[in-house]
């Protein structure tokens, strides 16, 4: 069964060692990644077994993590805010 990371800003998930039943061991950086709308799947690079699912952060999660001092979240928030300023949504 794949590990689920419900909060993208959970510390250390990228470095978390994982083991596949096929014998492969490693972290997310060595895995095959598949991007979806709400999550990213990480699979064993040897056999393709799904090992890790990471939820994409909501805007509220990005804001909260940035406010808590997470540098990656602060960087993402700056990009989001710039995009919102350049391309405002009509009807809000």
Backbone as a printed PyTorch tensor [residue, N CA C, xyz], in Angstrom:
tensor([[[  0.8440,  -1.1770,   0.0000],
         [  0.0000,   0.0000,   0.0000],
         [  0.8950,   1.2480,   0.0000]],

        [[  0.4990,   2.2270,  -0.7500],
         [  1.2660,   3.4650,  -0.8720],
         [  1.1160,   4.3260,   0.3800]],

        [[  2.1950,   5.0170,   0.7380],
         [  2.1370,   6.0020,   1.8130],
         [  1.4440,   7.2470,   1.2730]],

        [[  0.6290,   7.8840,   2.1070],
         [ -0.0660,   9.1070,   1.7260],
         [  0.4760,  10.2710,   2.5310]],

        [[  0.8560,  11.3230,   1.8480],
         [  1.2790,  12.5640,   2.4870],
         [  0.1590,  13.5700,   2.2200]],

        [[ -0.7330,  13.7960,   3.2090],
         [ -1.8830,  14.6780,   2.9690],
         [ -1.5270,  16.1630,   2.9610]],

        [[ -0.3860,  16.5090,   3.5740],
         [  0.0530,  17.9070,   3.6230],
         [  1.3870,  18.0240,   2.8900]],

        [[  1.3720,  18.6470,   1.7300],
         [  2.5640,  18.8080,   0.9030],
         [  3.7300,  19.4010,   1.6860]],

        [[  3.4390,  20.2380,   2.6590],
         [  4.4980,  20.9130,   3.4040],
         [  4.9720,  20.1270,   4.6230]],

        [[  4.6320,  18.8520,   4.7040],
         [  5.1560,  17.9790,   5.7520],
         [  6.6660,  17.8870,   5.5850]],

        [[  7.3830,  18.1930,   6.6400],
         [  8.8480,  18.1980,   6.5810],
         [  9.3850,  16.7940,   6.3000]],

        [[ 10.3420,  16.7130,   5.3880],
         [ 11.1030,  15.5020,   5.1500],
         [ 10.4980,  14.4450,   4.2540]],

        [[  9.3160,  14.6870,   3.6970],
         [  8.7150,  13.6130,   2.9040],
         [  9.5400,  13.2660,   1.6740]],

        [[ 10.2350,  14.2320,   1.1140],
         [ 11.0360,  13.9510,  -0.0930],
         [ 12.2130,  13.0150,   0.2070]],

        [[ 12.7090,  13.0800,   1.4450],
         [ 13.8680,  12.2790,   1.8430],
         [ 13.4890,  10.9940,   2.5590]],

        [[ 12.2030,  10.7800,   2.7710],
         [ 11.7240,   9.5980,   3.4880],
         [ 12.1230,   8.3380,   2.7330]],

        [[ 12.9030,   7.4580,   3.3500],
         [ 13.2730,   6.2240,   2.6420],
         [ 12.0660,   5.3000,   2.5160]],

        [[ 11.9030,   4.7550,   1.3340],
         [ 10.8130,   3.8160,   1.0660],
         [ 11.3970,   2.5340,   0.4920]],

        [[ 10.7120,   1.4350,   0.7600],
         [ 11.1340,   0.1430,   0.2350],
         [  9.9840,  -0.4730,  -0.5350]],

        [[ 10.2990,  -1.0280,  -1.6760],
         [  9.3100,  -1.6920,  -2.5210],
         [  9.4200,  -3.2020,  -2.3130]],

        [[  8.3110,  -3.9190,  -2.4250],
         [  8.3820,  -5.3810,  -2.3200],
         [  9.3500,  -6.0320,  -3.3220]],

        [[  9.6370,  -5.3440,  -4.4250],
         [ 10.5580,  -5.9090,  -5.4190],
         [ 12.0170,  -5.8380,  -4.9730]],

        [[ 12.2810,  -5.1300,  -3.8750],
         [ 13.6440,  -5.0190,  -3.3680],
         [ 14.2700,  -3.6470,  -3.5250]],

        [[ 13.6890,  -2.7930,  -4.3660],
         [ 14.2260,  -1.4460,  -4.5420],
         [ 14.0190,  -0.6380,  -3.2720]],

        [[ 14.9760,   0.2350,  -2.9550],
         [ 14.8760,   1.1560,  -1.8320],
         [ 15.3800,   2.5200,  -2.2720]],

        [[ 14.7430,   3.5660,  -1.7870],
         [ 15.1740,   4.9130,  -2.1250],
         [ 14.1600,   5.9340,  -1.6670]],

        [[ 14.3200,   7.1740,  -2.1250],
         [ 13.3860,   8.2280,  -1.7540],
         [ 12.6640,   8.7410,  -2.9990]],

        [[ 11.8010,   9.7150,  -2.8020],
         [ 10.9480,  10.1890,  -3.8980],
         [ 11.7380,  10.7390,  -5.0760]],

        [[ 12.9200,  11.2490,  -4.8290],
         [ 13.7040,  11.8350,  -5.9200],
         [ 14.1260,  10.8020,  -6.9570]],

        [[ 14.1750,   9.5430,  -6.5640],
         [ 14.5910,   8.4850,  -7.4760],
         [ 13.4070,   7.7680,  -8.1150]],

        [[ 12.2040,   8.1460,  -7.7400],
         [ 11.0130,   7.4470,  -8.2090],
         [ 10.4580,   8.0490,  -9.4940]],

        [[  9.6360,   7.2660, -10.1580],
         [  8.8920,   7.7410, -11.3190],
         [  7.7110,   8.5640, -10.8010]],

        [[  7.5440,   9.7630, -11.3000],
         [  6.5190,  10.6880, -10.8130],
         [  5.4330,  10.8580, -11.8640]],

        [[  4.1680,  10.8400, -11.4030],
         [  3.0350,  11.0980, -12.2950],
         [  2.1490,  12.1580, -11.6540]],

        [[  1.9930,  13.2700, -12.3480],
         [  1.2370,  14.4180, -11.8610],
         [ -0.2360,  14.2800, -12.2160]],

        [[ -1.1070,  14.5090, -11.2310],
         [ -2.5580,  14.5120, -11.4170],
         [ -3.0970,  15.8490, -10.9070]],

        [[ -4.3930,  16.0770, -11.0390],
         [ -4.9850,  17.3450, -10.6010],
         [ -4.7850,  17.6100,  -9.1120]],

        [[ -5.0540,  16.6350,  -8.2660],
         [ -5.0460,  16.8480,  -6.8160],
         [ -3.8600,  16.2200,  -6.0990]],

        [[ -3.1710,  15.2940,  -6.7560],
         [ -2.0580,  14.5880,  -6.1220],
         [ -0.9500,  14.3270,  -7.1310]],

        [[  0.2060,  13.9530,  -6.6090],
         [  1.2870,  13.4270,  -7.4320],
         [  1.5940,  12.0320,  -6.9160]],

        [[  1.6600,  11.0770,  -7.8290],
         [  1.9950,   9.6970,  -7.4920],
         [  3.4810,   9.4690,  -7.7320]],

        [[  4.0870,   8.6830,  -6.8570],
         [  5.4910,   8.2950,  -6.9930],
         [  5.5550,   6.7730,  -7.0080]],

        [[  6.1810,   6.2190,  -8.0270],
         [  6.2320,   4.7700,  -8.2030],
         [  7.6690,   4.2710,  -8.2120]],

        [[  7.8150,   3.0100,  -7.8720],
         [  9.1150,   2.3400,  -7.8890],
         [  9.7080,   2.4340,  -9.2950]],

        [[ 10.9640,   2.8450,  -9.4110],
         [ 11.5670,   2.9470, -10.7390],
         [ 11.8970,   1.5890, -11.3560]],

        [[ 11.8710,   0.5320, -10.5480],
         [ 12.1690,  -0.8010, -11.0720],
         [ 10.9300,  -1.5280, -11.5760]],

        [[  9.8650,  -1.5200, -10.7620],
         [  8.6920,  -2.3360, -11.1210],
         [  7.4220,  -1.5270, -11.3540]],

        [[  7.4300,  -0.2280, -11.0160],
         [  6.2660,   0.6180, -11.2370],
         [  5.2360,   0.5750, -10.1270]],

        [[  5.5090,  -0.1390,  -9.0480],
         [  4.5860,  -0.2200,  -7.9210],
         [  4.4210,   1.1720,  -7.2810]],

        [[  3.1830,   1.5870,  -7.0620],
         [  2.9010,   2.8790,  -6.4500],
         [  3.3260,   2.8500,  -4.9870]],

        [[  4.2250,   3.7590,  -4.5900],
         [  4.7620,   3.7630,  -3.2330],
         [  4.3800,   4.9890,  -2.4240]],

        [[  4.0940,   6.1090,  -3.0900],
         [  3.8690,   7.3560,  -2.3750],
         [  2.8650,   8.2140,  -3.1310]],

        [[  1.9380,   8.8180,  -2.3980],
         [  0.9660,   9.7510,  -2.9660],
         [  1.0590,  11.0360,  -2.1500]],

        [[  1.3070,  12.1520,  -2.8220],
         [  1.4430,  13.4390,  -2.1450],
         [  0.3330,  14.3700,  -2.6410]],

        [[ -0.4800,  14.8470,  -1.7010],
         [ -1.5560,  15.7780,  -2.0470],
         [ -0.9780,  17.1410,  -2.4000]],

        [[ -1.5400,  17.7680,  -3.4200],
         [ -1.1470,  19.1260,  -3.7580],
         [ -1.7280,  20.0750,  -2.7110]],

        [[ -1.0110,  21.1210,  -2.3690],
         [ -1.5170,  22.0280,  -1.3400],
         [ -2.6300,  22.9380,  -1.8520]],

        [[ -3.5540,  23.2410,  -0.9630],
         [ -4.5610,  24.2520,  -1.2570],
         [ -3.9250,  25.6200,  -1.0500]],

        [[ -4.5820,  26.6490,  -1.5270],
         [ -4.0730,  28.0040,  -1.3200],
         [ -3.9920,  28.3140,   0.1680]],

        [[ -4.9650,  27.8660,   0.9470],
         [ -4.9250,  28.0820,   2.4000],
         [ -3.7260,  27.3780,   3.0330]],

        [[ -3.3970,  26.1730,   2.5710],
         [ -2.2240,  25.4720,   3.0920],
         [ -0.9360,  26.1960,   2.7210]],

        [[ -0.8720,  26.7290,   1.5080],
         [  0.3140,  27.4870,   1.0970],
         [  0.4590,  28.7220,   1.9850]],

        [[ -0.6330,  29.4410,   2.1800],
         [ -0.5840,  30.6350,   3.0310],
         [ -0.1700,  30.2970,   4.4590]],

        [[ -0.7380,  29.2450,   5.0220],
         [ -0.4210,  28.8550,   6.4010],
         [  1.0410,  28.4380,   6.5310]],

        [[  1.5310,  27.6600,   5.5750],
         [  2.9240,  27.2320,   5.6250],
         [  3.8700,  28.4150,   5.4510]],

        [[  3.5200,  29.3410,   4.5600],
         [  4.3430,  30.5430,   4.3730],
         [  4.3620,  31.3730,   5.6460]],

        [[  3.2000,  31.5230,   6.2780],
         [  3.1200,  32.2910,   7.5310],
         [  3.9230,  31.6250,   8.6430]],

        [[  4.0500,  30.3000,   8.5740],
         [  4.8160,  29.5590,   9.5840],
         [  6.3130,  29.5560,   9.2890]],

        [[  6.7110,  30.1930,   8.1760],
         [  8.1320,  30.3200,   7.8690],
         [  8.6830,  29.3200,   6.8730]],

        [[  7.8340,  28.5630,   6.2080],
         [  8.2940,  27.6060,   5.2200],
         [  8.7320,  28.3690,   3.9680]],

        [[ 10.0120,  28.2760,   3.6270],
         [ 10.5730,  29.0420,   2.5040],
         [  9.9700,  28.6180,   1.1650]],

        [[  9.7490,  27.3260,   0.9610],
         [  9.1540,  26.8600,  -0.2930],
         [  7.7390,  27.4080,  -0.4450]],

        [[  6.9690,  27.3940,   0.6430],
         [  5.6060,  27.9230,   0.6110],
         [  5.6190,  29.4200,   0.3260]],

        [[  6.5460,  30.1380,   0.9280],
         [  6.6430,  31.5800,   0.7000],
         [  6.9410,  31.8700,  -0.7680]],

        [[  7.8110,  31.0630,  -1.3530],
         [  8.1380,  31.2250,  -2.7680],
         [  6.9290,  30.9170,  -3.6490]],

        [[  6.2160,  29.8320,  -3.3340],
         [  5.0150,  29.4810,  -4.0910],
         [  3.9460,  30.5660,  -3.9550]],

        [[  3.7840,  31.0850,  -2.7300],
         [  2.7740,  32.1150,  -2.5000],
         [  3.0850,  33.3690,  -3.3160]],

        [[  4.3430,  33.7440,  -3.3990],
         [  4.7260,  34.9150,  -4.1940],
         [  4.3540,  34.7120,  -5.6660]],

        [[  4.5900,  33.5100,  -6.1840],
         [  4.2470,  33.2020,  -7.5790],
         [  2.7370,  33.2610,  -7.7770]],

        [[  2.0000,  32.6860,  -6.8390],
         [  0.5320,  32.6800,  -6.9210],
         [ -0.0190,  34.0990,  -6.8810]],

        [[  0.4730,  34.8870,  -5.9390],
         [ -0.0170,  36.2620,  -5.8060],
         [  0.3200,  37.1050,  -7.0230]],

        [[  1.4910,  36.8940,  -7.6070],
         [  1.8540,  37.6190,  -8.8190],
         [  0.9180,  37.2360,  -9.9640]],

        [[  0.6440,  35.9470, -10.0940],
         [ -0.2670,  35.4830, -11.1460],
         [ -1.6730,  36.0330, -10.9320]],

        [[ -2.1260,  36.0650,  -9.6850],
         [ -3.4550,  36.6030,  -9.4000],
         [ -3.5320,  38.0950,  -9.7160]],

        [[ -2.4430,  38.8140,  -9.4630],
         [ -2.4230,  40.2460,  -9.7570],
         [ -2.4130,  40.4910, -11.2750]],

        [[ -1.6820,  39.6620, -11.9900],
         [ -1.5790,  39.8280, -13.4390],
         [ -2.8090,  39.3480, -14.1760]],

        [[ -3.4580,  38.3270, -13.6330],
         [ -4.6040,  37.7110, -14.2990],
         [ -5.7720,  37.5860, -13.3100]],

        [[ -6.3720,  38.7010, -12.9390],
         [ -7.4660,  38.6410, -11.9570],
         [ -8.6400,  37.8400, -12.4830]],

        [[ -9.2670,  37.1250, -11.5580],
         [-10.4680,  36.3650, -11.9020],
         [-11.6500,  37.3080, -11.8730]],

        [[-12.4480,  37.2560, -12.9000],
         [-13.6270,  38.1100, -12.9740],
         [-14.8040,  37.4070, -12.3140]],

        [[-15.6070,  38.1670, -11.6060],
         [-16.7890,  37.6070, -10.9650],
         [-16.5660,  37.2400,  -9.5120]],

        [[-15.3740,  37.4880,  -8.9760],
         [-15.1100,  37.2060,  -7.5580],
         [-15.5810,  38.3420,  -6.6910]]])
